[in-house]
PDB file of C-alpha atoms and ligand atoms in Angstrom:
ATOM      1  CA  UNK A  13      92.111 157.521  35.876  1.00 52.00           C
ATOM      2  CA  UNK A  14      90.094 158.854  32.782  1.00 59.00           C
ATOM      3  CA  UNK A  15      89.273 154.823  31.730  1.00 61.00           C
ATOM      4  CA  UNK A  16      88.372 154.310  36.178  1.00 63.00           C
ATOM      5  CA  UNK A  17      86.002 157.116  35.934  1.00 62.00           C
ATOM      6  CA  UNK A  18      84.230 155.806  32.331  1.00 58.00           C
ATOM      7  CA  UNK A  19      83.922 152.406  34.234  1.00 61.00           C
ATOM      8  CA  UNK A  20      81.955 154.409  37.054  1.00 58.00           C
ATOM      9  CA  UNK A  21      79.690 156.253  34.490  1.00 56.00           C
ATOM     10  CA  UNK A  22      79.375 152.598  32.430  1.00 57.00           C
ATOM     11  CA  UNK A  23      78.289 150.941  35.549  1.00 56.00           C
ATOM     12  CA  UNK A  24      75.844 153.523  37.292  1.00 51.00           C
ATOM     13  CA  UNK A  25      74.308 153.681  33.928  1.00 53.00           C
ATOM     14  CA  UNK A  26      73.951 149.943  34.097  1.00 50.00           C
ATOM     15  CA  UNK A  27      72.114 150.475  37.598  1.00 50.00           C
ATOM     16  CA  UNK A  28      69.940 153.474  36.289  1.00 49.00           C
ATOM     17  CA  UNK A  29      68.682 150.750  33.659  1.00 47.00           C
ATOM     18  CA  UNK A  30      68.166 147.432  35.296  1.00 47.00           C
ATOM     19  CA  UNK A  31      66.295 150.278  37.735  1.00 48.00           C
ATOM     20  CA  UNK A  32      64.047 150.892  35.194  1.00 51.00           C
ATOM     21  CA  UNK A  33      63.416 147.367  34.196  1.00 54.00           C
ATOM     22  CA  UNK A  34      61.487 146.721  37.477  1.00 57.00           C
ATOM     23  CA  UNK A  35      57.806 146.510  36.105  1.00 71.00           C
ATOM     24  CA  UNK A  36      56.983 147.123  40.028  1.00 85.00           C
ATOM     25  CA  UNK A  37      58.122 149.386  42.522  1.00 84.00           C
ATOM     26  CA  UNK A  38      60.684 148.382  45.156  1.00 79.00           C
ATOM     27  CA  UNK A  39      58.980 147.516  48.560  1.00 80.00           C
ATOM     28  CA  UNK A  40      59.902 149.599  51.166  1.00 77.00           C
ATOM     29  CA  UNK A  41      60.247 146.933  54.281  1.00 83.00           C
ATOM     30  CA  UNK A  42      60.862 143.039  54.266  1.00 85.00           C
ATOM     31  CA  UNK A  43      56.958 142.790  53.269  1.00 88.00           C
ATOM     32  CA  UNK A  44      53.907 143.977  53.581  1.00 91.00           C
ATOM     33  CA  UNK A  45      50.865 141.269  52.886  1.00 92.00           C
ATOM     34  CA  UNK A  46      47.773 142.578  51.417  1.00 92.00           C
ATOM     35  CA  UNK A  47      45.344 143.964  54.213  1.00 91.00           C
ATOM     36  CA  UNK A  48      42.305 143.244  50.721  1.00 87.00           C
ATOM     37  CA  UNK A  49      39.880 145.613  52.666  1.00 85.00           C
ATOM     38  CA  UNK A  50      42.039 148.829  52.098  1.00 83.00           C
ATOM     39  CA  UNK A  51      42.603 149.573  48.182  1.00 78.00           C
ATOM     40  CA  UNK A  52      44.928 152.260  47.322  1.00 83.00           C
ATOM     41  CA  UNK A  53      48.351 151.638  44.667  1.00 82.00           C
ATOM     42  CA  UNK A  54      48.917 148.136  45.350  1.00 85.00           C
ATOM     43  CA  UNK A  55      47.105 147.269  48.698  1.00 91.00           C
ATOM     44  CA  UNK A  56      47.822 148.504  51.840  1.00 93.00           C
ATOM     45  CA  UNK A  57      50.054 146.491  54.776  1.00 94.00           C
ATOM     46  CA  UNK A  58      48.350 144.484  56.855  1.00 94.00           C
ATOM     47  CA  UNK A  59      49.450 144.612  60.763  1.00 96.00           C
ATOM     48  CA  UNK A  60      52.982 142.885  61.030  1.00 96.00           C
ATOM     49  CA  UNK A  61      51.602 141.137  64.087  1.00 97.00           C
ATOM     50  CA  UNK A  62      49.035 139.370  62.384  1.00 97.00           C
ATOM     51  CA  UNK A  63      51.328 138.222  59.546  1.00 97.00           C
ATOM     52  CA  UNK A  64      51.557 134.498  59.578  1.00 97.00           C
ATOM     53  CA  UNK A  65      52.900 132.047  57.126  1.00 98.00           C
ATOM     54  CA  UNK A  66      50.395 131.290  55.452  1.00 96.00           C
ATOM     55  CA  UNK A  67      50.152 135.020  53.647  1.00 97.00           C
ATOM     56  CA  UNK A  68      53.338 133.533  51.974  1.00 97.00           C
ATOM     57  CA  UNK A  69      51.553 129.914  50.851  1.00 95.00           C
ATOM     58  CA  UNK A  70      49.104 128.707  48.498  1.00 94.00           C
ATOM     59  CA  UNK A  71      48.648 124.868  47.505  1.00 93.00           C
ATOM     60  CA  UNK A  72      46.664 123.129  44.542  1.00 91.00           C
ATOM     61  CA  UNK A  73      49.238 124.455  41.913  1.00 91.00           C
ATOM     62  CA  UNK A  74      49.613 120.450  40.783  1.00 93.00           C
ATOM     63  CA  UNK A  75      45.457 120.660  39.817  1.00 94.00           C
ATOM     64  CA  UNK A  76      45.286 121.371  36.456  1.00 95.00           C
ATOM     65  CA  UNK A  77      42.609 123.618  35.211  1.00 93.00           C
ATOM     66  CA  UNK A  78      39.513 122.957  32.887  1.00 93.00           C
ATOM     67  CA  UNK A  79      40.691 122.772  29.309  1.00 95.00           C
ATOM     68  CA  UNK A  80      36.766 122.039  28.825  1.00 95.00           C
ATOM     69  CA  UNK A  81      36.011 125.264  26.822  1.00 94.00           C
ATOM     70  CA  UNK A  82      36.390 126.339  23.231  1.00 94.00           C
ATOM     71  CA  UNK A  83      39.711 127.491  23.580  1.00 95.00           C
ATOM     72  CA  UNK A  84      41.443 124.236  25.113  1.00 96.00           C
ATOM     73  CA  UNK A  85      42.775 126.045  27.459  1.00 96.00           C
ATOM     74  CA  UNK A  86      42.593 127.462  30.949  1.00 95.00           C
ATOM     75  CA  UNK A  87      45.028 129.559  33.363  1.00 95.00           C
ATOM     76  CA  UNK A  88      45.855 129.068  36.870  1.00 94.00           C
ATOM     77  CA  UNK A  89      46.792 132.327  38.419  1.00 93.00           C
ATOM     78  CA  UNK A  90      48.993 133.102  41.305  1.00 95.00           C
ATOM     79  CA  UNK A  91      48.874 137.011  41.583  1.00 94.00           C
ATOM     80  CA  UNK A  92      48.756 139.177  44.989  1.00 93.00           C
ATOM     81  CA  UNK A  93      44.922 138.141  44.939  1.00 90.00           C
ATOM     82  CA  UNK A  94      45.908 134.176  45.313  1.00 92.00           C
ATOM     83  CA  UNK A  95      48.631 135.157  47.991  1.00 95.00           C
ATOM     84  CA  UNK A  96      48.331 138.130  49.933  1.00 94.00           C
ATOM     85  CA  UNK A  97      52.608 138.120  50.745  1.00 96.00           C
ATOM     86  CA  UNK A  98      53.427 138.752  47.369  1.00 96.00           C
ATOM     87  CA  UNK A  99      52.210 142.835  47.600  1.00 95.00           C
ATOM     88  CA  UNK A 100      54.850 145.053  46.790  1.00 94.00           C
ATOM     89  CA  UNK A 101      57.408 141.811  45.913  1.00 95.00           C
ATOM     90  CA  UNK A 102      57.328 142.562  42.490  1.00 95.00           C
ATOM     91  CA  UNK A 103      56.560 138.818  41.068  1.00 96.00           C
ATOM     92  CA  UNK A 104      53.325 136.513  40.328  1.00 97.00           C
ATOM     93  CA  UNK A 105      53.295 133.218  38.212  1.00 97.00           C
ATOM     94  CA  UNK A 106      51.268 131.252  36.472  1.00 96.00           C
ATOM     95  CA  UNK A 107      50.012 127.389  34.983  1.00 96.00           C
ATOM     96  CA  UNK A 108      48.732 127.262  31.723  1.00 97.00           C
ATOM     97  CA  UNK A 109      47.350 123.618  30.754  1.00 97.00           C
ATOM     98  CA  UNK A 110      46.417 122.718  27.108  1.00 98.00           C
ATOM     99  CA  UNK A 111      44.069 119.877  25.634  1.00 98.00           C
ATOM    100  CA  UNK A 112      45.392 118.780  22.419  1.00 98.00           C
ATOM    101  CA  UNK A 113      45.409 121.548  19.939  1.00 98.00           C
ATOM    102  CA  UNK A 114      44.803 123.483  22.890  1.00 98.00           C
ATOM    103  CA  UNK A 115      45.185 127.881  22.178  1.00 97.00           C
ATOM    104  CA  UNK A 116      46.021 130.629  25.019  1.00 97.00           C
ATOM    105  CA  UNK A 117      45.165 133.256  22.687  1.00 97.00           C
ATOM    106  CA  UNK A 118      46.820 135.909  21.716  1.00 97.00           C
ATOM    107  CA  UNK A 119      47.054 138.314  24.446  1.00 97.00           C
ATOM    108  CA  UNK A 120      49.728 140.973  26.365  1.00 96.00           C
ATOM    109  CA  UNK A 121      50.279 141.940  29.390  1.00 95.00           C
ATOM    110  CA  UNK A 122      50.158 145.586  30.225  1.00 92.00           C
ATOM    111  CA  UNK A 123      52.572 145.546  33.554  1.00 93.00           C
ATOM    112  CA  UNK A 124      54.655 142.558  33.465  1.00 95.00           C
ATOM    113  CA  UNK A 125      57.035 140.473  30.930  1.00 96.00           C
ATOM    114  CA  UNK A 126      57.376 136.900  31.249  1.00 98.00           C
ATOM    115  CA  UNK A 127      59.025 133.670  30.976  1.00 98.00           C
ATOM    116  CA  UNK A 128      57.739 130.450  30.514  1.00 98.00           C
ATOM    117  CA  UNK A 129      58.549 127.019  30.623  1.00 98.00           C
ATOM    118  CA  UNK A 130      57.306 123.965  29.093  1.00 98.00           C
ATOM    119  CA  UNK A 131      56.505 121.506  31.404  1.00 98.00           C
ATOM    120  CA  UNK A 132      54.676 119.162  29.861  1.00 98.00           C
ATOM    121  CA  UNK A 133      53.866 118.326  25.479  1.00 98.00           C
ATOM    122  CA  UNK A 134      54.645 121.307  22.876  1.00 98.00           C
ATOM    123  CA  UNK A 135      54.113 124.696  22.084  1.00 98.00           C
ATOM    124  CA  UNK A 136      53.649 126.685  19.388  1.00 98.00           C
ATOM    125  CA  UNK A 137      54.315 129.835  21.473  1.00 98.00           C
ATOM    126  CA  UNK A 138      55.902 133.841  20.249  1.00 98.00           C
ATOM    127  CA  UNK A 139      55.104 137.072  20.126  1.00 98.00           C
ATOM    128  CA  UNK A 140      54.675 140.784  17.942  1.00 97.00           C
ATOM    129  CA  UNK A 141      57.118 143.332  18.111  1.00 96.00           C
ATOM    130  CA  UNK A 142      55.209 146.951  17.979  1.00 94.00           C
ATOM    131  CA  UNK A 143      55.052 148.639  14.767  1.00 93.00           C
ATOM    132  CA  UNK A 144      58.595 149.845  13.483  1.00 89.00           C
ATOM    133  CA  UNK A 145      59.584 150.738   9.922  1.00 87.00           C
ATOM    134  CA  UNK A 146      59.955 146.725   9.623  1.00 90.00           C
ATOM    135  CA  UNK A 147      56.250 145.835  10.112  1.00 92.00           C
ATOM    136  CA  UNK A 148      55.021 144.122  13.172  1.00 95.00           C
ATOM    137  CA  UNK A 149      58.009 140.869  13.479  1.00 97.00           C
ATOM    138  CA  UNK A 150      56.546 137.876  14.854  1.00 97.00           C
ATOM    139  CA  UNK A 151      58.734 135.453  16.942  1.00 98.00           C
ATOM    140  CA  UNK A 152      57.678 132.083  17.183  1.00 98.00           C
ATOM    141  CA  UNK A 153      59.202 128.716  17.816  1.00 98.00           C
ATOM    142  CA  UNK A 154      58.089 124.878  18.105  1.00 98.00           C
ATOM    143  CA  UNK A 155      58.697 124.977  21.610  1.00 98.00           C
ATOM    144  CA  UNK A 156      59.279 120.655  23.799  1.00 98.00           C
ATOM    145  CA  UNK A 157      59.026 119.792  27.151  1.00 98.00           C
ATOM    146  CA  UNK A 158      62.337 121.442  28.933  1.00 98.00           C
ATOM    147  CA  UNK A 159      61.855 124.713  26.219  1.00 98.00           C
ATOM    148  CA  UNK A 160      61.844 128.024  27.988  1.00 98.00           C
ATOM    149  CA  UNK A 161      60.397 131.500  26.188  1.00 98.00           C
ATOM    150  CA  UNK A 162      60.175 134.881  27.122  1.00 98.00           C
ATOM    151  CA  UNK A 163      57.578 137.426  26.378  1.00 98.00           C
ATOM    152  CA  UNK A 164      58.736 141.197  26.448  1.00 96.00           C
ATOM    153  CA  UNK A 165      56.504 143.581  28.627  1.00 95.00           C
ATOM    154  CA  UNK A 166      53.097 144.694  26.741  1.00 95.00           C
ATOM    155  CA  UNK A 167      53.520 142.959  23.671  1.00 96.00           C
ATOM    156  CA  UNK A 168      51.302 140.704  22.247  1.00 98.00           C
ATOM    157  CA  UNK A 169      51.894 136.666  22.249  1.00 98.00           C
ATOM    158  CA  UNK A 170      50.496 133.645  22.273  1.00 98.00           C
ATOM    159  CA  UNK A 171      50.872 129.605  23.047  1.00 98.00           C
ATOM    160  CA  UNK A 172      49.111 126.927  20.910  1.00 98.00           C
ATOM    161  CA  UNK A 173      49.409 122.738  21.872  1.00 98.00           C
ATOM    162  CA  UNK A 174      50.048 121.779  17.915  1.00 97.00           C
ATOM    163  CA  UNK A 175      50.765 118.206  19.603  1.00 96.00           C
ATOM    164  CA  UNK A 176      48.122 115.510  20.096  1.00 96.00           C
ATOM    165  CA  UNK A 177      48.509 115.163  23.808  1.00 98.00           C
ATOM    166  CA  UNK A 178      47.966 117.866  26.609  1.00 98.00           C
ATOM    167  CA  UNK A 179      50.755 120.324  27.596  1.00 98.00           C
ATOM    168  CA  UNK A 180      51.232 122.099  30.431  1.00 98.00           C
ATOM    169  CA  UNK A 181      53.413 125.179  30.777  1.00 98.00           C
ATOM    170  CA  UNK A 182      54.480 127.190  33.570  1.00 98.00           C
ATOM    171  CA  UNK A 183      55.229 130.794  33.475  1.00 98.00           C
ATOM    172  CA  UNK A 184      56.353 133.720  35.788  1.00 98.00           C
ATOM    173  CA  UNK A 185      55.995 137.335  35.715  1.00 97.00           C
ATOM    174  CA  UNK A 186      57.853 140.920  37.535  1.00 96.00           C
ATOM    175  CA  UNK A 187      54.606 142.281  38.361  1.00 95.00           C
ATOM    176  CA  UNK A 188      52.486 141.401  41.558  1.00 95.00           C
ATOM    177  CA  UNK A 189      49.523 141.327  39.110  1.00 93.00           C
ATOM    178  CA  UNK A 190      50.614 141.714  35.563  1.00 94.00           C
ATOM    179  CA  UNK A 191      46.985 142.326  34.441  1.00 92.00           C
ATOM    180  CA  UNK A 192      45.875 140.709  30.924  1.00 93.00           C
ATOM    181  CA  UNK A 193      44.224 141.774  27.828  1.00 94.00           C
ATOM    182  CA  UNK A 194      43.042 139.211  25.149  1.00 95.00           C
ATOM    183  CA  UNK A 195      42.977 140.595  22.221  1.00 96.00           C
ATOM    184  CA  UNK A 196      39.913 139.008  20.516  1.00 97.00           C
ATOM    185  CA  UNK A 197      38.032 139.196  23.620  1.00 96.00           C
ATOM    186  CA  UNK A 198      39.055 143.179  24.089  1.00 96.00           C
ATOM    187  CA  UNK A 199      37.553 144.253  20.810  1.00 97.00           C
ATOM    188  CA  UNK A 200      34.844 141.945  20.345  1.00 97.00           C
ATOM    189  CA  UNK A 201      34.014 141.304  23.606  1.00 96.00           C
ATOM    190  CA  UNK A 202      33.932 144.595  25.260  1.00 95.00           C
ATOM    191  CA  UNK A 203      30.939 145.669  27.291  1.00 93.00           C
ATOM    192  CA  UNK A 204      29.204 147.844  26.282  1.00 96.00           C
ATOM    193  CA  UNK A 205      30.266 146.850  22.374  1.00 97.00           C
ATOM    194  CA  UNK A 206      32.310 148.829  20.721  1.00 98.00           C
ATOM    195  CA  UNK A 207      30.374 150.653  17.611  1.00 98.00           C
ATOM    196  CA  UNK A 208      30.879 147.568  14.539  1.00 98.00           C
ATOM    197  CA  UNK A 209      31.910 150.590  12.144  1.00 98.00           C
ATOM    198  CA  UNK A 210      34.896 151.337  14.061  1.00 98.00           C
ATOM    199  CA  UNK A 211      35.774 147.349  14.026  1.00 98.00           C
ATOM    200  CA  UNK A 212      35.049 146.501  10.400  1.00 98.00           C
ATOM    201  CA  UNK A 213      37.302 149.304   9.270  1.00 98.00           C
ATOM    202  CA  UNK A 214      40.244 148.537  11.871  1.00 98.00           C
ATOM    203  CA  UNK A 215      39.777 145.058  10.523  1.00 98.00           C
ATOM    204  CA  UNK A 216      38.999 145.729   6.640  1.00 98.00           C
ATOM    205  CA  UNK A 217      35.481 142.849   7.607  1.00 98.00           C
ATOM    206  CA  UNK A 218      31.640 144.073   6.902  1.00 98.00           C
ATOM    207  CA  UNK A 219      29.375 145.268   9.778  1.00 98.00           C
ATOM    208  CA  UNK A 220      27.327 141.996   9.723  1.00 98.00           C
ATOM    209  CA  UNK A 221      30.778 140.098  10.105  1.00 98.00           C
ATOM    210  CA  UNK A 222      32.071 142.205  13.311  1.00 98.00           C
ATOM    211  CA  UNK A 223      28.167 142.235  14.867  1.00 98.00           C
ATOM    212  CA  UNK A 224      28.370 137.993  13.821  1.00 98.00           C
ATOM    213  CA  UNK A 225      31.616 138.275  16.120  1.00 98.00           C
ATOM    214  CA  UNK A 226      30.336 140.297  18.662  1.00 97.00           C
ATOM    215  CA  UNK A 227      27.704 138.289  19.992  1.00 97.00           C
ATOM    216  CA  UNK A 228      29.767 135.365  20.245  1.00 95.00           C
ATOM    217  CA  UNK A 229      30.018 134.631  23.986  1.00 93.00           C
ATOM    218  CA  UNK A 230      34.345 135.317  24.439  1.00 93.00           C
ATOM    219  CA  UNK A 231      35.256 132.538  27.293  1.00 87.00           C
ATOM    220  CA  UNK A 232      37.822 134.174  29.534  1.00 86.00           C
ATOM    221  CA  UNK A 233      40.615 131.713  30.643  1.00 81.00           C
ATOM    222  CA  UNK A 234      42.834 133.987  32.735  1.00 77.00           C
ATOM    223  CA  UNK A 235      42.221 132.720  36.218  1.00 69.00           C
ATOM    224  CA  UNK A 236      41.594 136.759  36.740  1.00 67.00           C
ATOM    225  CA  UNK A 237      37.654 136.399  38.244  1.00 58.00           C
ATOM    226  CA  UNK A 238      39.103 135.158  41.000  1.00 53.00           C
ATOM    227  CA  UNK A 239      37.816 137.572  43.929  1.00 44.00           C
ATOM    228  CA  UNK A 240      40.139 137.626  47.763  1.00 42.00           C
ATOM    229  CA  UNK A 241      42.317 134.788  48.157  1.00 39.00           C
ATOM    230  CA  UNK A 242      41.798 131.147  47.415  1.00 38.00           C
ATOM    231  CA  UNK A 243      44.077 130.084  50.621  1.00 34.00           C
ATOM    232  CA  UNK A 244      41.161 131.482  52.659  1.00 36.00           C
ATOM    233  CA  UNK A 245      39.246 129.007  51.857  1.00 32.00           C
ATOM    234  CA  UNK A 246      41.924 126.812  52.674  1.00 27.00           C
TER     235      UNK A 246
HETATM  236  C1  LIG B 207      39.464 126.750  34.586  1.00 94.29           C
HETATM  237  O1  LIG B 207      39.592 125.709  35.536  1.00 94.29           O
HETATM  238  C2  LIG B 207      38.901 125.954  36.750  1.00 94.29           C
HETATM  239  C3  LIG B 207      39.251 124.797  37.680  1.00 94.29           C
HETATM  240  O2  LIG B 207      39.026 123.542  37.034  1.00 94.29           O
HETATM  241  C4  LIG B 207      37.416 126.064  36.465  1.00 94.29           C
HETATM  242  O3  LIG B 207      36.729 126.372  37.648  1.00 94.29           O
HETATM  243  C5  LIG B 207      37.198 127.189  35.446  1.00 94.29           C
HETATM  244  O4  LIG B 207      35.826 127.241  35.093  1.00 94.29           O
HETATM  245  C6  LIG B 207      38.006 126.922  34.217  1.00 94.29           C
HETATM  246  N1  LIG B 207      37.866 128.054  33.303  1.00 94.29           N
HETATM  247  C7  LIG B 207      37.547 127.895  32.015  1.00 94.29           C
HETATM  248  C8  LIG B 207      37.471 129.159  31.201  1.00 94.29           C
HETATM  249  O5  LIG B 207      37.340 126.811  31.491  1.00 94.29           O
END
């Protein structure tokens, strides 16, 4: 009886955590596609009458995107702004391609983990563990075509083509729009800048060093300046 009831506790505490592993809320009906003009948590529903299924499609995935920028790299983004069905669902996914020696840079998410898969070439791909009493851990691996990674919610990580072919990778995230911060970009980037002092002590550099850094022009290859839905236009 006693060992039934420790079973019950063990397994609604199981529930109460994969409940809080949802980066998302739940929806509340079978969907509700993104009416874009109405903005509140999310988007609003638009009319189920006018739902069709192409709120639920998008096509071009196969295209690779521009490596032709300093990084080698570029992301093809399939958040709730690509496809309007996938507000309140929850998920989102991406394709990365790589020229040779190709870099995603390092980066987090602030609403989503993820899990990616090689597709195509090699990866050097991990991530940073916060700051514990250990130091900030980095796990990293040589990653081949087949290799699959994950990348724990908010934490920094990063994916670099060390092979001398391209690579293309596909990942997928539990957020609707898992948002993205690049690091370098973030800091050096920002707009308006943020005061060099503040940066060359953060980053134990000289003033002349950050403000060298800071008005370098930081290319943006997260697919996230896309504005509405690219299957409008199709
Ligand atoms: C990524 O690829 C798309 C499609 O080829 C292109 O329009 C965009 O400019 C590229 N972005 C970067 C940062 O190279």
């Amino acid at each position: 009886m006693a060992a039934a009831k420790i079973t019950v506790i063990a397994a609604l505490a199981f529930i109460a955590c994969l409940h809080h592993a949802l980066a998302d809320p739940s929806p509340l009906q079978d969907y509700c596609v993104a009416d874009y003009n109405l903005f509140v948590n999310g988007y609003a529903c638009k009319n189920p009458d006018d739902v069709t299924a192409d709120d639920f499609f998008l096509s071009g995935f196969e295209t690779p995107g521009s490596t032709n920028n300093y990084l080698g790299s570029n992301i093809t983004l399939v958040n709730v702004l690509r496809i309007p069905g996938l507000n309140t669902l929850g998920v989102a996914m991406s394709r990365i391609d790589f020229a040779p020696r190709g870099l995603n840079p390092p980066h987090y998410h602030p609403r989503s983990s993820e899990i990616l898969h090689v597709v195509e070439g090699t990866l050097y791909a991990g991530f940073i563990s916060s700051n514990t009493r250990n130091g900030n851990l980095l796990f990293a691996k040589k990653l081949q075509k087949g290799d699959v990674i994950v990348f724990p919610q908010g934490l920094i990580h990063f994916q670099f083509n060390y092979g001398e072919s391209s690579a293309v990778a596909k990942a997928s995230f539990n957020s609707q729009n898992p948002g993205l911060v690049t690091t370098a970009n973030a800091l050096f980037g920002s707009n308006p800048a943020i005061d060099a002092e503040v940066l060359a002590k953060a980053f134990q550099l000289d003033k002349e060093t950050v403000e060298w850094l800071q008005s370098k022009n930081w290319v943006d290859n997260s697919g996230e300046d896309y504005i509405g839905a690219l299957h409008q236009t199709m």
